[in-house]
Coordinates of C-alpha atoms and ligand atoms in Angstrom, one line a residue:
M1 CA -74.1 103.1 229.3
V2 CA -76.2 100.3 227.0
V3 CA -74.6 97.9 229.3
A4 CA -75.7 99.4 232.5
N5 CA -79.0 100.1 231.4
E6 CA -79.3 97.0 230.1
L7 CA -78.6 95.4 233.7
Q8 CA -80.7 97.9 235.5
E9 CA -84.1 97.2 233.0
Q10 CA -83.0 92.9 233.2
A11 CA -82.8 93.7 237.7
A12 CA -86.5 95.5 237.6
L13 CA -87.5 92.7 235.1
N14 CA -86.8 90.2 238.0
V15 CA -88.0 92.0 240.4
R16 CA -91.4 91.7 238.9
E17 CA -91.6 88.0 238.8
P18 CA -93.8 86.3 239.8
Q19 CA -92.5 84.2 242.9
P20 CA -93.6 80.8 243.4
Q21 CA -96.7 80.1 245.4
V22 CA -96.6 76.7 246.7
R23 CA -95.6 77.0 250.2
R24 CA -95.9 73.8 251.4
A25 CA -95.2 70.6 249.6
L26 CA -96.0 66.6 250.9
I27 CA -93.2 64.3 250.6
L28 CA -94.0 61.0 250.1
V29 CA -91.3 58.3 251.1
D30 CA -90.9 54.9 249.9
I31 CA -94.0 53.8 249.6
Q32 CA -92.8 50.9 248.1
N33 CA -93.8 47.5 247.6
D34 CA -90.7 45.6 248.9
F35 CA -92.0 47.9 252.2
C36 CA -95.6 46.7 252.6
P37 CA -96.6 43.2 253.2
G38 CA -95.4 40.5 251.1
G39 CA -92.5 42.5 250.4
S40 CA -88.7 41.6 250.9
L41 CA -88.1 44.0 253.8
A42 CA -91.9 44.3 254.5
V43 CA -92.9 46.8 257.3
R44 CA -95.9 45.9 259.3
E45 CA -99.2 47.6 258.1
G46 CA -97.6 49.3 255.6
D47 CA -100.0 49.2 253.1
Q48 CA -102.1 50.8 255.8
I49 CA -100.9 54.1 255.1
V50 CA -101.6 54.3 251.6
P51 CA -105.6 55.4 251.7
I52 CA -104.5 57.9 254.5
V53 CA -101.9 59.2 251.9
N54 CA -104.3 59.3 249.3
E55 CA -106.5 61.4 251.0
L56 CA -104.0 63.6 252.7
Q57 CA -102.7 64.2 249.0
K58 CA -106.2 66.1 248.0
R59 CA -104.8 69.0 250.7
F60 CA -101.5 69.9 249.0
D61 CA -100.6 71.7 245.6
L62 CA -97.5 70.2 245.3
I63 CA -96.3 66.7 246.1
V64 CA -93.1 64.6 245.8
A65 CA -91.6 61.3 246.3
T66 CA -88.9 59.2 247.3
K67 CA -88.0 55.7 246.2
D68 CA -85.4 53.5 247.8
W69 CA -83.4 52.4 244.2
H70 CA -81.1 50.6 245.0
P71 CA -78.6 48.2 242.2
Q72 CA -78.2 44.9 242.2
G73 CA -75.8 44.0 245.0
H74 CA -76.2 46.9 246.8
S75 CA -73.8 47.0 249.8
S76 CA -76.6 47.2 252.5
F77 CA -77.9 43.8 251.3
E78 CA -74.7 42.1 252.7
T79 CA -74.9 43.5 256.0
L80 CA -77.7 45.0 257.5
W81 CA -81.1 44.2 255.0
P82 CA -82.3 41.5 252.7
P83 CA -81.8 42.8 249.1
H84 CA -84.8 45.2 248.3
C85 CA -85.9 48.1 246.4
V86 CA -83.5 47.0 243.3
Q87 CA -83.9 49.2 240.5
G88 CA -86.3 48.4 237.8
T89 CA -87.7 45.4 239.9
R90 CA -91.8 45.0 241.3
G91 CA -90.5 45.1 244.5
A92 CA -89.0 48.8 243.7
E93 CA -92.1 50.0 242.4
F94 CA -95.0 52.1 244.0
V95 CA -97.7 50.3 245.9
P96 CA -100.2 50.0 243.1
A97 CA -103.1 51.5 245.7
L98 CA -101.0 54.7 246.0
D99 CA -102.3 57.5 244.1
T100 CA -99.2 58.5 242.0
S101 CA -101.0 60.8 239.3
R102 CA -100.1 64.4 241.2
I103 CA -96.4 63.6 241.9
T104 CA -94.6 66.0 240.2
R105 CA -91.1 64.1 241.2
T106 CA -89.8 61.5 242.3
F107 CA -86.3 61.2 243.8
L108 CA -84.1 58.0 244.0
K109 CA -82.0 57.4 246.7
G110 CA -79.6 54.7 247.8
T111 CA -78.4 54.2 243.8
D112 CA -74.5 54.6 245.5
M113 CA -73.1 50.4 245.5
E114 CA -71.0 51.6 248.8
V115 CA -73.3 54.4 250.9
D116 CA -76.5 54.0 251.5
S117 CA -79.4 56.5 251.8
Y118 CA -82.0 56.6 254.4
S119 CA -82.5 60.4 254.0
G120 CA -84.5 61.4 250.6
F121 CA -82.2 65.1 250.3
F122 CA -78.4 63.3 251.1
D123 CA -76.8 59.8 251.5
N124 CA -75.7 58.8 254.8
E125 CA -72.5 60.4 254.6
H126 CA -73.9 63.8 253.3
R127 CA -71.6 63.9 250.4
R128 CA -74.3 63.9 247.7
A129 CA -77.5 65.6 247.1
T130 CA -80.5 64.1 246.0
G131 CA -81.7 67.5 244.1
L132 CA -85.1 67.2 246.5
G133 CA -83.7 70.2 248.7
D134 CA -82.8 72.3 245.7
Y135 CA -86.2 71.4 244.2
L136 CA -88.3 72.6 247.1
K137 CA -86.5 75.7 247.6
A138 CA -87.0 76.7 244.2
Q139 CA -90.8 75.9 244.2
G140 CA -91.1 78.4 247.4
V141 CA -91.4 75.9 249.4
A142 CA -91.0 76.7 253.1
D143 CA -92.9 73.9 255.1
V144 CA -92.8 69.9 254.3
V145 CA -95.3 67.5 255.9
I146 CA -93.6 64.1 255.6
V147 CA -95.3 60.6 255.1
G148 CA -94.2 57.3 254.7
L149 CA -92.4 54.3 255.2
A150 CA -90.3 53.6 256.9
T151 CA -90.8 55.6 260.6
D152 CA -87.5 54.3 261.9
Y153 CA -85.2 55.1 258.7
C154 CA -86.4 56.3 256.0
V155 CA -88.9 58.8 257.8
K156 CA -86.8 59.4 260.0
Y157 CA -83.7 60.6 258.2
T158 CA -85.8 62.8 256.1
A159 CA -87.5 64.7 258.6
L160 CA -84.4 65.1 260.6
D161 CA -82.3 66.6 257.3
A162 CA -85.5 68.6 256.4
L163 CA -85.3 70.4 259.5
A164 CA -81.5 71.4 259.0
L165 CA -82.2 72.7 255.6
G166 CA -84.6 75.4 257.6
F167 CA -88.0 73.6 256.4
N168 CA -90.8 74.0 258.8
T169 CA -91.7 70.2 259.4
T170 CA -94.5 67.9 260.1
V171 CA -94.3 63.9 260.5
V172 CA -98.0 62.6 260.0
R173 CA -97.7 59.4 262.7
D174 CA -100.8 57.2 261.0
A175 CA -99.6 57.9 257.5
C176 CA -96.0 56.1 258.8
R177 CA -94.9 52.6 260.0
G178 CA -91.8 51.7 261.1
V179 CA -90.1 48.1 260.4
E180 CA -88.8 47.9 264.8
V181 CA -85.7 46.1 263.7
N182 CA -85.7 46.8 267.9
A183 CA -89.1 47.1 269.6
G184 CA -89.7 50.6 270.7
D185 CA -87.7 51.7 267.5
T186 CA -90.9 53.7 265.9
E187 CA -91.9 55.4 269.4
R188 CA -88.1 56.5 269.6
A189 CA -87.8 58.1 266.0
L190 CA -91.1 60.3 266.7
A191 CA -89.4 61.2 269.7
E192 CA -86.0 62.2 268.2
M193 CA -87.6 63.9 265.4
A194 CA -90.2 65.9 267.8
E195 CA -86.5 66.8 269.6
A196 CA -85.0 68.2 267.0
G197 CA -87.8 70.6 266.4
A198 CA -90.6 68.3 263.8
E199 CA -94.3 68.6 264.9
I200 CA -95.7 65.1 264.8
V201 CA -99.5 65.2 263.7
E202 CA -102.3 62.7 263.5
S203 CA -104.1 62.7 259.6
R204 CA -107.2 63.7 261.0
K205 CA -105.6 67.3 262.5
L206 CA -104.1 67.8 258.9
L207 CA -107.6 66.7 257.0
E208 CA -109.7 68.7 259.4
Q209 CA -108.3 71.7 258.0
R210 CA -110.3 73.7 255.1
Ligands
VGL1 C1 -85.3 52.1 254.2 C2 -84.0 49.9 255.0 C3 -83.3 50.1 254.4 C4 -86.5 52.7 254.6 C5 -84.8 51.8 253.2 O1 -87.3 53.3 253.5 O2 -86.9 53.2 255.3 N1 -85.1 51.1 255.2 N2 -83.3 51.0 253.4
ZN2 ZN1 -82.7 50.5 251.2

């Protein structure tokens, strides 16, 4: 039968389709002006990760980024945080020193007025996906390496969701900094990520590999 033959041919073609080669991705979490010294929600030494992140990027074939991207008057500004990363403002832009030339996709989060989004994958109520998970899976990614701001919020929740989605997850400790609303939050966040299955490494370990 013509139709069946066509289906078989189609199936055979699909089998021969090249699989995506990229297996490992670097995720840059919220490396934005407002999270760096001088910004409205400044993370101490937030800017110091940038040279390390730029060096790490050279070791990756696939680099993606997230941006905290809030509408004006976002609900989190009334409760937890000062206004920050408002869409279209300078504070929401990537830090100028960050090499952005090889970022293939940027995923925006925190765009819903009422629901915040710390993770780069889902909002805090896990109602909406940003598309990051599907994108990485479509690229054949199995391993993710996470860097950025802030260790105790967006890096942490991005790492926990990455693990839940089945990615082998590494967090580069010295390529992240925490907000430390309470002293010790950063260390506790690292312990929590490790407990959930993330590997916590120093950048040196990745930069030494050839
Ligand atoms: C973040 C607090 C509020 C972060 C974002 O990127 O870690 N923290 N919005
Ligand atoms: Zn935010």
